């Protein structure tokens, strides 16, 4: 309790602090063309067009050190009359995905697929991405232009160059270049990535946003280890140059044993291509290749072929089509003479799109009309403006590549950055409503916040030497917009969390205190592989114990306070049956009830049907309605006791629904036993804006006490996607962040459907309680993501 008292004092003092002003110094002395030309490129002007000079003079971003750039008419004239330089294939592409999905700046197909994901809180994942213009042409284990998430390396050839640099290729993540500055390897403008050379023969790449540290050989650049912030160690083993195994085990385990490890192994053909990924169950995923070295098909365990086609004779590695497991062609890509995507077609013609390219622009035409994207072409391909049938979206960037402002038809968001290129404020005005987020950091370099002010709330954080949140305090304020920042007036209500971790950064206990009263007191224990074994709240007496897991860490038997669940899986790791046996007791009205749910899957891998039946007091099985089945499964996922609902429920959902939700076996951890939903319920349940960036915060590892990070220009829907995927799927890193929501017009149609689903949640789920409401919103968001194509 002494620690909690200190948290109260800390936040009380913190809310009285004045926000520090940040001075930016701009270096002088560069020649006019090297100083001004990159700024002209950020204005949105196109050389050779009649409006070029006016656009440059009006929109060029300048500061005190380069204000003369917009006054030098001769230099503007020179730039506007210079033919545009073709886009360098090596230029980083920060454009927004469109057309299922294509990166429009270069017209690159970017297709992502997951082949395996284990169970557990930190699942091991094997996934692939196809890029019609690959980042790393030296990677061919999955065939031409395909790369897995484990194909990583650092290129050390420039480490001793006149301008020292190291390029990190990290699977399908866009490569990053580290430069030597003040004796440290840094990525300019990105404080979340650091590279350090150690005396043990490795470079260590720390990614603060993902919560990982990767180890690479300091002589060959080969990838060898990945350590997660929550205590998992993943080791890469090689047979010569070939990756032979990925082994996951707890970072604090002395050695790798059969009891504590999970292994993915790889088999190869004579050409050095991966032909099988074998998980612990032995149910392998198989791959085949055509004569040109392209990935031709993928066969999941006991499944049918998923095929890929490369039919353009001009470009032998260009993906032109995909057929799903039913044999239906689900996508076709056509290319122009430069190898850029010219059109994308689908059986559902409403998703078809065509693309054409100009100087620094791309025009996309689809069902909603024509949209034109304009990009900067200096150091990276960033979106400057997008004109759509529904309105225009524009962005302005500073000289360090940080986003200064984003303007949409319903408002704008302005960002302020500190001298370490960390965002410290986001001021959004969406549909006339102001939302301000302000951050003060705990040190001079990391992304860990000390104080965060948002509408109606100020949060404070305290960390241990490993960067784990050991103290959290939040105080409600009268500031409904967040404009007052840390100076907001407190209302008196305060929530405090004190947490304790083991040496591997696993959360051992968390005590939640509301206005001085302990309302929750959690303890957590782990099995030999680092998975949750038992979680218990001493205040309510609620607990869940995982009795048995498969060799792929999938929970098979779970004992709750009121009954026991047994789960079976198919060879692909999908739930095939869920049985819950609830003995008679006071809380369920003295009825012994047993539920059995069976799942079947369609060619696309999603749930096609589910059927539920219940036996009461050992009687005959009775088929139950969808409404009653929803109530059973919702109670399980939320961690409610009892799990059994009132019998013979009726509801609006019928078995004819096109969307059948899958079962989230261990979601009770997220809703009940972890702290994310309690501490960030506003971020979870906030309605997404149609255009604007209202949700600015991303969360760190949610199996700990999470802290938020301000993430400018990652689409609000992408942030929510990452939030939900971490919350419900153990933080899978199978995909990347969706930058800046490029498909603005398509988003609006999906948003209309999303709002309709939210109306249903408000009418039906909300009266059943806050967590039912939140879960309904999560399912609505899942459908929204399906519409968006992610």
mmCIF file of C-alpha atoms in Angstrom, residues 453-458 475-482:
data_model
loop_
_atom_site.group_PDB
_atom_site.id
_atom_site.type_symbol
_atom_site.label_atom_id
_atom_site.label_comp_id
_atom_site.label_asym_id
_atom_site.label_seq_id
_atom_site.Cartn_x
_atom_site.Cartn_y
_atom_site.Cartn_z
ATOM 1 C CA UNK A 453 -3.264 13.109 -21.000
ATOM 2 C CA UNK A 454 -6.381 12.292 -23.036
ATOM 3 C CA UNK A 455 -9.961 13.621 -22.902
ATOM 4 C CA UNK A 456 -11.217 13.251 -19.353
ATOM 5 C CA UNK A 457 -8.182 11.398 -18.028
ATOM 6 C CA UNK A 458 -4.513 11.707 -17.024
ATOM 7 C CA UNK A 475 -7.228 10.186 -12.491
ATOM 8 C CA UNK A 476 -10.447 11.372 -14.070
ATOM 9 C CA UNK A 477 -10.476 15.063 -15.052
ATOM 10 C CA UNK A 478 -12.954 17.739 -16.105
ATOM 11 C CA UNK A 479 -11.060 18.266 -19.390
ATOM 12 C CA UNK A 480 -13.412 16.686 -21.957
ATOM 13 C CA UNK A 481 -11.183 17.487 -24.953
ATOM 14 C CA UNK A 482 -7.695 16.888 -23.517
#
